[in-house]
Coordinates of C-alpha atoms and ligand atoms in Angstrom, one line a residue:
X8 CA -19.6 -28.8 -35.4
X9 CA -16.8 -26.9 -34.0
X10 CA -14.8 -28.6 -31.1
X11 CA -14.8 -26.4 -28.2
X12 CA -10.9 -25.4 -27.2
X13 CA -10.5 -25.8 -23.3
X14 CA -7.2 -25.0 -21.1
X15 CA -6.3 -25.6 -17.8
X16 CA -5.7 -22.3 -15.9
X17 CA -3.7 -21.9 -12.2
X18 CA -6.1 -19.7 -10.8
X19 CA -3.0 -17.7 -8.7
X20 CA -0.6 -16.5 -11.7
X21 CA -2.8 -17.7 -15.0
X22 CA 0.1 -20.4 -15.7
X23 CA -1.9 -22.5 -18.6
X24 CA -1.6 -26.1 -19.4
X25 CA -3.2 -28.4 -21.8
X26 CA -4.5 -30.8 -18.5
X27 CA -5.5 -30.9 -15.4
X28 CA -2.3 -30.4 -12.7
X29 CA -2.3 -31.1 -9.1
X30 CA 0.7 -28.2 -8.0
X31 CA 1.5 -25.5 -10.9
X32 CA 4.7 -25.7 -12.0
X33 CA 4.9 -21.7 -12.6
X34 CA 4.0 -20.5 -8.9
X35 CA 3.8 -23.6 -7.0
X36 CA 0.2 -23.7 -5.6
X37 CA -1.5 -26.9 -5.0
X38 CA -5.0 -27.3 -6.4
X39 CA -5.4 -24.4 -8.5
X40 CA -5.8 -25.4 -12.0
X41 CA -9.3 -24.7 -13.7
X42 CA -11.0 -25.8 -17.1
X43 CA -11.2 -22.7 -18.7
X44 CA -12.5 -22.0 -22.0
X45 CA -9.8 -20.8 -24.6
X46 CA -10.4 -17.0 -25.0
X47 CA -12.0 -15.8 -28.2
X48 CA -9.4 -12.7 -28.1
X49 CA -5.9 -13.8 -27.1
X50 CA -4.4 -11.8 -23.8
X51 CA -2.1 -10.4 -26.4
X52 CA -4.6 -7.8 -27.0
X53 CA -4.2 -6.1 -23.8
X54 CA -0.9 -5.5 -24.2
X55 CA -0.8 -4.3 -27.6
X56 CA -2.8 -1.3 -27.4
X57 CA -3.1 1.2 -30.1
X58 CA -4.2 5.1 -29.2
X59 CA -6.2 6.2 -31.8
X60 CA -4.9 9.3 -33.4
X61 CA -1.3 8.6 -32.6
X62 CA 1.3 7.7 -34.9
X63 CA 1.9 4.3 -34.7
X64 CA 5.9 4.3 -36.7
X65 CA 8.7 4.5 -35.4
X66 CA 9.7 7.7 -34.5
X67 CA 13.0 9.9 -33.3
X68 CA 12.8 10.5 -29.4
X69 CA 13.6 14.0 -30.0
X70 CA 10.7 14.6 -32.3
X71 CA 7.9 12.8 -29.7
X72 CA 5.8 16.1 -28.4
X73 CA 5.8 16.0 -24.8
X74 CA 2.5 17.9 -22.9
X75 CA 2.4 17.2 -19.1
X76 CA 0.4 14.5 -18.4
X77 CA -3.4 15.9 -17.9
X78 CA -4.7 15.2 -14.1
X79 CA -7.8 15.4 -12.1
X80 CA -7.2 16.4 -8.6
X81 CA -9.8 14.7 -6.4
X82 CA -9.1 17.4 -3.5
X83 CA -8.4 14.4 -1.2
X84 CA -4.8 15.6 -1.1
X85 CA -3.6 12.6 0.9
X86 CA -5.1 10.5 -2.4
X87 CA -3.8 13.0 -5.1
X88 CA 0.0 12.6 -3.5
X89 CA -0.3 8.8 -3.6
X90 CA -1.5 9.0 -6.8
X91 CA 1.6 10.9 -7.7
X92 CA -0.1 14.4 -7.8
X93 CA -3.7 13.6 -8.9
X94 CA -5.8 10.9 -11.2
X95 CA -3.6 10.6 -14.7
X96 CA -6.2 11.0 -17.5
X97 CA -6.9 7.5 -19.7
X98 CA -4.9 6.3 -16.7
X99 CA -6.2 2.2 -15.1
X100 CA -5.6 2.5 -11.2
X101 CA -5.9 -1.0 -9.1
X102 CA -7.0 -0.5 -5.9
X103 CA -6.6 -3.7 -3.6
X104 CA -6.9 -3.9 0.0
X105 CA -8.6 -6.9 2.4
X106 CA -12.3 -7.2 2.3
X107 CA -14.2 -4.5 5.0
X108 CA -11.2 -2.4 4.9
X109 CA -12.7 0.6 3.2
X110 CA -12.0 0.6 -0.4
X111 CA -15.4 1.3 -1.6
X112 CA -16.3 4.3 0.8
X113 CA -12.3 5.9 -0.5
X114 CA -13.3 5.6 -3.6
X115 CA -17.4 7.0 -3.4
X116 CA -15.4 9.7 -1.3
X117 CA -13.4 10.7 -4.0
X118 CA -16.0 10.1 -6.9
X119 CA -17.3 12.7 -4.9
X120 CA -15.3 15.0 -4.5
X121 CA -14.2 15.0 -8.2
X122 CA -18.1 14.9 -9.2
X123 CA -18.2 18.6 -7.7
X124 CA -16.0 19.7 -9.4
X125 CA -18.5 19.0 -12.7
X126 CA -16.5 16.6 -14.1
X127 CA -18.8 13.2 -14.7
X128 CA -18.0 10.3 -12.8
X129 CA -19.7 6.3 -12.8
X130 CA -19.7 4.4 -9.8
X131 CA -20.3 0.6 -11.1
X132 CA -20.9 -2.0 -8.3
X133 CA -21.2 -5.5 -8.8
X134 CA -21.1 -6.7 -4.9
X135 CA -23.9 -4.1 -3.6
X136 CA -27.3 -3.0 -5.0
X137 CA -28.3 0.6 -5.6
X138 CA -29.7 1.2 -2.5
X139 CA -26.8 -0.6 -0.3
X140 CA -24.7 1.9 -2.2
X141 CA -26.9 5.3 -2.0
X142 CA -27.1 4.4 2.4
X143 CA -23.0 4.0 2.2
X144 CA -23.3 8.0 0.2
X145 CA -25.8 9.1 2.3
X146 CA -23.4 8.0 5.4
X147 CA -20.6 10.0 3.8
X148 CA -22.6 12.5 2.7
X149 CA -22.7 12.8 -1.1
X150 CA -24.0 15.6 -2.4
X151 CA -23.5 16.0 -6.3
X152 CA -25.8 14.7 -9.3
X153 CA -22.9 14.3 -11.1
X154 CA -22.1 11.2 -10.2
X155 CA -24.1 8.4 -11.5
X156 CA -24.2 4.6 -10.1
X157 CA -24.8 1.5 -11.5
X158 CA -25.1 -2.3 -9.9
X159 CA -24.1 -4.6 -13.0
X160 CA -21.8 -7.7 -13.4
X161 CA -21.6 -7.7 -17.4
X162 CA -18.5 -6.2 -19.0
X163 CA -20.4 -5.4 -22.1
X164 CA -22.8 -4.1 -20.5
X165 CA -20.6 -1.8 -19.0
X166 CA -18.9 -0.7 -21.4
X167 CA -21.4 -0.1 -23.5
X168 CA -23.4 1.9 -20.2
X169 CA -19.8 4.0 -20.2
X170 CA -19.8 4.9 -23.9
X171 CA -23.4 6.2 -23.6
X172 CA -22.8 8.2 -20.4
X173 CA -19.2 9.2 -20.9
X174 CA -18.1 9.5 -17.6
X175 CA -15.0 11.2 -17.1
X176 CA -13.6 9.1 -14.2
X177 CA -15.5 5.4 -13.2
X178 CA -15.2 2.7 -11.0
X179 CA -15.2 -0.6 -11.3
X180 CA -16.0 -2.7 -7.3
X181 CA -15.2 -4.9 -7.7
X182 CA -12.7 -6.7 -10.4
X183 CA -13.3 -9.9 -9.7
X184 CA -17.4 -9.3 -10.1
X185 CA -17.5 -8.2 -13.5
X186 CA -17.6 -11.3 -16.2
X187 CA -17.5 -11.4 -19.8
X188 CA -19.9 -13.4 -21.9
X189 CA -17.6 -14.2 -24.3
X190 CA -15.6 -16.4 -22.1
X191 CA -17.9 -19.0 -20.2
X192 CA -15.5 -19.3 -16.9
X193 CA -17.2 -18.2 -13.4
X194 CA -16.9 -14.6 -12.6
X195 CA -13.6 -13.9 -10.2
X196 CA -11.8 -16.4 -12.2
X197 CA -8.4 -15.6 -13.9
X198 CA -9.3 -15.8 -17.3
X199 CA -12.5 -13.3 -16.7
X200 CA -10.7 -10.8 -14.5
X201 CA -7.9 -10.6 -16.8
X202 CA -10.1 -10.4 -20.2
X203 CA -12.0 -7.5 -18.3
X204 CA -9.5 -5.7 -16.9
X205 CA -7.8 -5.6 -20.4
X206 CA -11.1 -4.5 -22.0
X207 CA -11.4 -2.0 -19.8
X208 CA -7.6 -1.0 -20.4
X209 CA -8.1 -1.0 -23.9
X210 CA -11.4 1.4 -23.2
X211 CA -9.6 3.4 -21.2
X212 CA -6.7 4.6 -23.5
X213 CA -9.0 5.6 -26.5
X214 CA -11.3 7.3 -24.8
X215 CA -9.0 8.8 -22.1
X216 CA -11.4 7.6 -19.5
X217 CA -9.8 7.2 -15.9
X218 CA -10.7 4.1 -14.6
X219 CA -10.4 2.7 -10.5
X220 CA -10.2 -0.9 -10.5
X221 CA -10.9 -2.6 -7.2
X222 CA -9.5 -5.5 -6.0
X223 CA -9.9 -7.9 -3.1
X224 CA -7.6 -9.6 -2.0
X225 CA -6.7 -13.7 -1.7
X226 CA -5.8 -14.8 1.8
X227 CA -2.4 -14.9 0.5
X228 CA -1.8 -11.6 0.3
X229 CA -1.7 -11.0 -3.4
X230 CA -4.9 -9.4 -5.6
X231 CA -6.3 -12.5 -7.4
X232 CA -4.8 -12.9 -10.3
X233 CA -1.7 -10.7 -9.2
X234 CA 0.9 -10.9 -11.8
X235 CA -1.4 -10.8 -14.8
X236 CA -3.6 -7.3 -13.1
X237 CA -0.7 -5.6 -11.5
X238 CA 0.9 -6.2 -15.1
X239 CA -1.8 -4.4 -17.3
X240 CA -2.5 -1.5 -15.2
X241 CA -0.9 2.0 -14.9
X242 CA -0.8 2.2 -10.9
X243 CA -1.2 -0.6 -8.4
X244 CA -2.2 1.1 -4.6
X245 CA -3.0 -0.7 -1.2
X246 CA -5.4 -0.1 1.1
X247 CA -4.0 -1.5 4.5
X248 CA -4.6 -1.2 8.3
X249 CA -5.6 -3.3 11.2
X250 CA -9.0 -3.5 11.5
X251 CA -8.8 -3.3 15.1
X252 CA -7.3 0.2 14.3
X253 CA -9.2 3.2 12.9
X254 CA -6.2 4.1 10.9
X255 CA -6.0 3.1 6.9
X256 CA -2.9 3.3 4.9
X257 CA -2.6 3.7 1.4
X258 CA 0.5 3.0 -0.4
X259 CA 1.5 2.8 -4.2
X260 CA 3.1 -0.6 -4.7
X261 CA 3.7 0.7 -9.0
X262 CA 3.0 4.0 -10.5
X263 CA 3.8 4.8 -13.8
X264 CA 2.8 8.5 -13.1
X265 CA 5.0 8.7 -10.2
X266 CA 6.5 7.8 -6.7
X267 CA 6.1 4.4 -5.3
X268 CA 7.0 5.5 -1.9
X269 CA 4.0 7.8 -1.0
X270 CA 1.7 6.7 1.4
X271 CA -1.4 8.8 2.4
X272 CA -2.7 8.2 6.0
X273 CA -6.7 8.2 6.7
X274 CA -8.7 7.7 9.9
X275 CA -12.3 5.6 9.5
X276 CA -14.6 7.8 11.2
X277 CA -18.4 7.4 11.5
X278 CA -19.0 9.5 8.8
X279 CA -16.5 8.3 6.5
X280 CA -12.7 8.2 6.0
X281 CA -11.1 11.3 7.1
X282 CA -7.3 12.3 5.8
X283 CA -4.8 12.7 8.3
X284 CA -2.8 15.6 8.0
X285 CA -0.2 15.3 10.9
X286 CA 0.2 11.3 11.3
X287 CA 2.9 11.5 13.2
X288 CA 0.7 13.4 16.5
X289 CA -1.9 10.0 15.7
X290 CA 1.1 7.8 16.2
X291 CA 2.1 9.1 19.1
X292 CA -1.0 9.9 20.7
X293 CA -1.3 6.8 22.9
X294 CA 2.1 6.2 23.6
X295 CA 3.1 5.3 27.6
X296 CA 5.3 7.8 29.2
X297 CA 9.0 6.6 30.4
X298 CA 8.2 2.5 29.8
X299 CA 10.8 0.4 29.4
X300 CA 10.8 -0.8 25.7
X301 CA 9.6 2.0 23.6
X302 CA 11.6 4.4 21.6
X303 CA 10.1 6.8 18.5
X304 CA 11.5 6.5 15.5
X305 CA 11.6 8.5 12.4
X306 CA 10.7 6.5 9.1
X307 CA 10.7 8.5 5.7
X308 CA 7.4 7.5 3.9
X309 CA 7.4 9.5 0.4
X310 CA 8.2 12.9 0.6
X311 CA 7.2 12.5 4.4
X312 CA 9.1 12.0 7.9
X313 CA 6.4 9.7 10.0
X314 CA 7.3 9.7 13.6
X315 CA 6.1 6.0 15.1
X316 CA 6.4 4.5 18.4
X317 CA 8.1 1.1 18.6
X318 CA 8.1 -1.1 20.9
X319 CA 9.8 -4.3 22.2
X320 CA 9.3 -6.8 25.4
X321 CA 12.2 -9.3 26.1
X322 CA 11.1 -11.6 28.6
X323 CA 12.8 -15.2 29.4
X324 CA 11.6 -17.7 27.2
X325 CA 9.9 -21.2 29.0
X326 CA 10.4 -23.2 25.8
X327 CA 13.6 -24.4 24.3
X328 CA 13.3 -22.0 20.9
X329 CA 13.4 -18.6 22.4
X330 CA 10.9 -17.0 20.4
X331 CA 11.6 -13.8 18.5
X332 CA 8.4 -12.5 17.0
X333 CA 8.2 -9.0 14.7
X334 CA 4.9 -7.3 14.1
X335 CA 5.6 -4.1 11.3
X336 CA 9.0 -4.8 10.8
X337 CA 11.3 -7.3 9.4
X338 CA 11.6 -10.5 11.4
X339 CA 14.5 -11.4 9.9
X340 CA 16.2 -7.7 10.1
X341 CA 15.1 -8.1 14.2
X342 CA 17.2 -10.8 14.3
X343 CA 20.4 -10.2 12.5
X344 CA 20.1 -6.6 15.0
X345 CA 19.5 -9.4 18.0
X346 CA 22.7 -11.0 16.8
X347 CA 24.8 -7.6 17.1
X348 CA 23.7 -7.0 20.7
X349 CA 24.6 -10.3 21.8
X350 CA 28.3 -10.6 19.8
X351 CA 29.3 -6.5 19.8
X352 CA 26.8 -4.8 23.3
X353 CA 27.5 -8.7 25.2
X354 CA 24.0 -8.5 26.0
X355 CA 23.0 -12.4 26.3
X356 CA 19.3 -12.6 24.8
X357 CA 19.7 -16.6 24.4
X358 CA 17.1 -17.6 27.0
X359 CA 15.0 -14.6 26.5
X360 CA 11.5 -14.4 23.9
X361 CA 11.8 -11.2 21.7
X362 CA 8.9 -9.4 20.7
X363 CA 9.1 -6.0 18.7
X364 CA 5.8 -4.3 17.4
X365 CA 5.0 -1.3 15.4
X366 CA 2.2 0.7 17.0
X367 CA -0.6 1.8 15.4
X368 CA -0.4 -0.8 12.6
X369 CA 2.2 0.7 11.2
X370 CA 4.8 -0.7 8.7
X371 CA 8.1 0.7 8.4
X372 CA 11.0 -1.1 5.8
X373 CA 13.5 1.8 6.4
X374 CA 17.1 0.6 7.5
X375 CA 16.7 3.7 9.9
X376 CA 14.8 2.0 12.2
X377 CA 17.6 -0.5 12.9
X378 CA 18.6 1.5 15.5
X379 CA 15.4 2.3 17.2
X380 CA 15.1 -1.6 17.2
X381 CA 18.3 -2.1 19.2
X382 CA 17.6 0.6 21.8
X383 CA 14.2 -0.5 22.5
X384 CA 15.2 -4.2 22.9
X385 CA 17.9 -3.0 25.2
X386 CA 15.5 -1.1 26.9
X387 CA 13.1 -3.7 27.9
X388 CA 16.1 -6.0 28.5
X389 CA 18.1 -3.7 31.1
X390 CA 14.4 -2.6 32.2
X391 CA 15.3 1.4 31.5
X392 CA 13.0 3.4 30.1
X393 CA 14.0 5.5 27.1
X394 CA 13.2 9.5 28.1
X395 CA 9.4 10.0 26.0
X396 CA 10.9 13.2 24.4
X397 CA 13.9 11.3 22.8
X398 CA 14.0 10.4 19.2
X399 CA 16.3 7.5 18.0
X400 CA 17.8 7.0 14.1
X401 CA 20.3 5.1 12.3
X402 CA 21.3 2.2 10.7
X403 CA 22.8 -0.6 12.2
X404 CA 25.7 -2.9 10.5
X405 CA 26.8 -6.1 11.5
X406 CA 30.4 -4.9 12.9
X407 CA 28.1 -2.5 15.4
X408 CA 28.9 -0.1 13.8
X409 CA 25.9 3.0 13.1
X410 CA 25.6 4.2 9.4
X411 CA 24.1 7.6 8.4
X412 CA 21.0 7.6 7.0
X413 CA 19.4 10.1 4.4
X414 CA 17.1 12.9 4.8
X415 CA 18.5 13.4 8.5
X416 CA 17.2 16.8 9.0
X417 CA 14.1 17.0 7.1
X418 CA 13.2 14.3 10.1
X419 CA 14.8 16.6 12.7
X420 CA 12.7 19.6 11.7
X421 CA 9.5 17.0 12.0
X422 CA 10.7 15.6 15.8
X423 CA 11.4 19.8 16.4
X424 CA 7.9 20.5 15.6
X425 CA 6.4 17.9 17.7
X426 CA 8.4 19.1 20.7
X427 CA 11.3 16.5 21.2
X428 CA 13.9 17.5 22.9
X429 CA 16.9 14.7 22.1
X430 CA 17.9 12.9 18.9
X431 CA 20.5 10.3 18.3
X432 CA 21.4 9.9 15.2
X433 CA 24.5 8.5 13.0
X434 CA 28.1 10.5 13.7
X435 CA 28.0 10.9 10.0
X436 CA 24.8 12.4 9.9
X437 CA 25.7 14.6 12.9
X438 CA 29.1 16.6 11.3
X439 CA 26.6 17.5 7.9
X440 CA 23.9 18.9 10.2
X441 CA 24.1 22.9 9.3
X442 CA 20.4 24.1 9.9
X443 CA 19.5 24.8 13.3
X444 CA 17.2 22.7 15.6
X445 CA 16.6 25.4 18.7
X446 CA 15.6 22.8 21.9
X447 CA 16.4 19.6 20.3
X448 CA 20.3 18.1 21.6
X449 CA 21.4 16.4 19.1
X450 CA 23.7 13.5 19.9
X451 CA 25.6 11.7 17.2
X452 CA 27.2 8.1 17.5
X453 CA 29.3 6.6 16.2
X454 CA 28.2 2.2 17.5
X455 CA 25.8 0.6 18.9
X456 CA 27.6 0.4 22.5
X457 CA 28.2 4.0 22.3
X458 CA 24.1 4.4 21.5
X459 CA 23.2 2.4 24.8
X460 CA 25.8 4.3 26.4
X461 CA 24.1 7.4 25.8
X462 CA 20.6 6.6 26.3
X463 CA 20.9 4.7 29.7
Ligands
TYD1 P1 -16.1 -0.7 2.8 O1 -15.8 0.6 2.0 O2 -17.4 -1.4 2.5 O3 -14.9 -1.7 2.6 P2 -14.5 -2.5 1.3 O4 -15.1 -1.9 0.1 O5 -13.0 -2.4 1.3 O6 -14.9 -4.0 1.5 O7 -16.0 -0.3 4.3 C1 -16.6 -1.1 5.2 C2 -16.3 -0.8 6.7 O8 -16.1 0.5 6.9 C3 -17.4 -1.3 7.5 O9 -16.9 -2.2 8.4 C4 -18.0 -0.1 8.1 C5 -16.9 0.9 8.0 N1 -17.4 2.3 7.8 C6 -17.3 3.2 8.8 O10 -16.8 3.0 9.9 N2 -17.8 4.5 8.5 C7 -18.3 4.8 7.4 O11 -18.7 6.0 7.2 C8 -18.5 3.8 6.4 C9 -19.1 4.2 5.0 C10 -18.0 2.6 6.6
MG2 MG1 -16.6 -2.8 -1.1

């Protein structure tokens, strides 16, 4: 009799040891190590993947024949652009987002749209039954008999349900339900989402099936199994909002097919997810009139200028620690820009709390919000309201000084259209400004003092 190989898998990165460990040495989490059966086909495979039909010897870069990459435009343009200008065919997209979020109605959307199209599309779900999935399409309104669904949990089932239909484009809801019988680990485990996401992979490039792959995920933020999935796969996106909000974010964290900075913006509706075209007009929609603490900013998202509200409320603290709390953008950015008001403005914010929030459930990571961040702490400090019609940009260095930032007047032309009337923006920025902005003054500085100088 044949001994049965078992490993011990950390269930966060797939770190493997020959015993049972209390804290992974690899990633560092405490109690994540699971007996797993040793994998009839070693992970190797899904990184070695042979095309057939291709030429598998070396060859001279000059003599590789290039053709642009096929796509499949889904007509959701807000998904195509993330995507990087539709689906790549034979390309694996992971889709991750937190549970309830939407994933599954974006995709059925887009399965839909593509099925109209008359190109064949498989919807496989392993979390819902037929009919939970055929209310959620009725919801959203599918129409077309192209596209086919299926409630299964067995990878070889699956595949072999793929070769028979050949489905131009499927999905797979999730990841984590599908399981292998070849590997004897609980579904959602590391070992079974990795050996079917590389199946699929492998399926996938010789057939030049596109494939969605969702993903939930882990309350720490990263799709189960993170570093293996977002490894093998072509294109890893996020679905993000607040649930509290109606508005859903995607973004594309990797994309071998094209920008990583795209986001595409989508409102949940009651009939399904509706694109956005205009986000900034959402942002802003709600915003208070002449309140002290809010300012707009301008944060370049892609291709796109996104015109957010941000907000801040300095209040003195009734601890000792003065709190200083960031919601949508870097805590530790809010205080280094705390830190320059207090040394280079002489503001004193010792004894105050310091909260700064995005509105909307917005994210921004630009460095041209640092100055929106000063002004609108300043603002609620000095209790002066920023005039509604103002637009603030720039980045902010640790002398006080205000650096230019790039794409200055593709984000002019966007505060223009939506009717603004003032801009600060870098002095640098200012002197290469040659298009014309009719109603918009546009102010340039030079520091931070001179910033608060002109705004209050
Ligand atoms: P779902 O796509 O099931 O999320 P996920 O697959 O990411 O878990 O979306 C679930 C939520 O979306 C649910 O709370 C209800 C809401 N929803 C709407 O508001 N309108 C709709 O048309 C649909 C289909 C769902
Ligand atoms: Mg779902």
């Amino acid at each position: 009799m044949t001994k049965i190989k078992t490993v011990f898998g950390c269930q966060n990165c797939g770190y493997q040891a020959p015993k049972w460990l209390g804290k992974c040495p690899d990633c560092g989490s405490w109690n994540s190590f699971v007996e797993e059966q040793l994998s009839a086909m070693p992970d190797r495979s899904a990184r070695s993947i042979t095309i057939p039909g291709q030429d598998t010897s070396p060859q001279s870069i000059l003599a590789v024949e290039t053709s642009e990459e096929g796509r499949l435009k889904t007509n959701v343009s807000e998904f195509d652009r993330v995507l990087g200008g539709g689906l790549v065919i034979g390309s694996v997209v992971l889709i991750g987002g937190d549970p309830g979020i939407g994933k599954s109605t974006l995709l059925l959307q887009a399965l839909d749209k593509l099925a109209k199209k008359d190109i064949r599309v498989l919807y496989v779900s392993g979390e819902e039954s037929l009919r939970q999935t055929k209310m959620r399409a009725d919801r959203i309104g599918v129409t077309s008999g192209n596209l086919f669904v299926l409630a299964e949990n067995s990878l070889e089932k699956i595949i072999d349900d793929i070769k028979k239909l050949k489905p131009n484009v499927a999905v797979i809801d999730s990841i984590q339900t599908i399981f292998t019988l070849q590997l004897q680990s609980a579904p959602g485990s590391i070992s079974q989402v990795r050996e079917s996401a590389g199946k699929l992979m492998l399926l996938s490039k010789s057939t030049g099936l596109s494939t969605f792959l969702i993903g939930h995920v882990t309350k720490e933020g990263a799709i189960a199994g993170p570093r293996v999935l977002e490894h093998i796969v072509d294109t890893v996106l996020y679905f993000e909002g607040d649930r509290g909000h109606p508005y859903r974010i995607l973004r594309a964290v990797k994309n071998r097919f094209g920008s990583t900075n795209e986001i595409g913006v989508f409102e949940m509706k009651d009939g399904g997810l509706e694109e956005v075209a205009n986000p900034s007009e959402l942002f802003l929609a709600e915003r208070p009139i002449d309140v002290p603490g809010s300012v707009v900013i301008s944060s370049l998202e892609g291709s796109r200028p996104i015109l957010v509200e941000l907000q801040a409320l300095v209040s003195p603290t009734s601890y000792g620690m003065p709190r200083r709390t960031a919601i949508g953008v870097d805590p530790n950015r809010v205080s280094l820009l705390v830190a320059v008001l207090e040394k280079k403005v002489g503001i004193n914010l010792a004894q105050q709390d310091i909260f700064v929030n995005v509105a909307g459930g917005v994210r921004v990571e630009e460095p041209a919000v640092d100055l929106g961040v000063v002004s609108a702490v300043a603002s609620s400090f000095l209790d002066k309201p920023i005039p509604s019609k103002t637009m603030v940009i720039g980045e902010v260095g640790l002398a006080g000084e205000v650096r230019g930032i790039h794409q200055a007047e593709m984000r002019l032309k966007e505060a223009s259209k939506l009717g603004f009337k003032r801009c600060l923006l870098p002095r640098s920025n200012r002197s290469r400004i040659t298009a014309e902005f009719p109603g918009i003054e546009i102010a340039g500085v030079g520091s931070v003092e001179e910033a608060l100088e002109t705004l209050f």
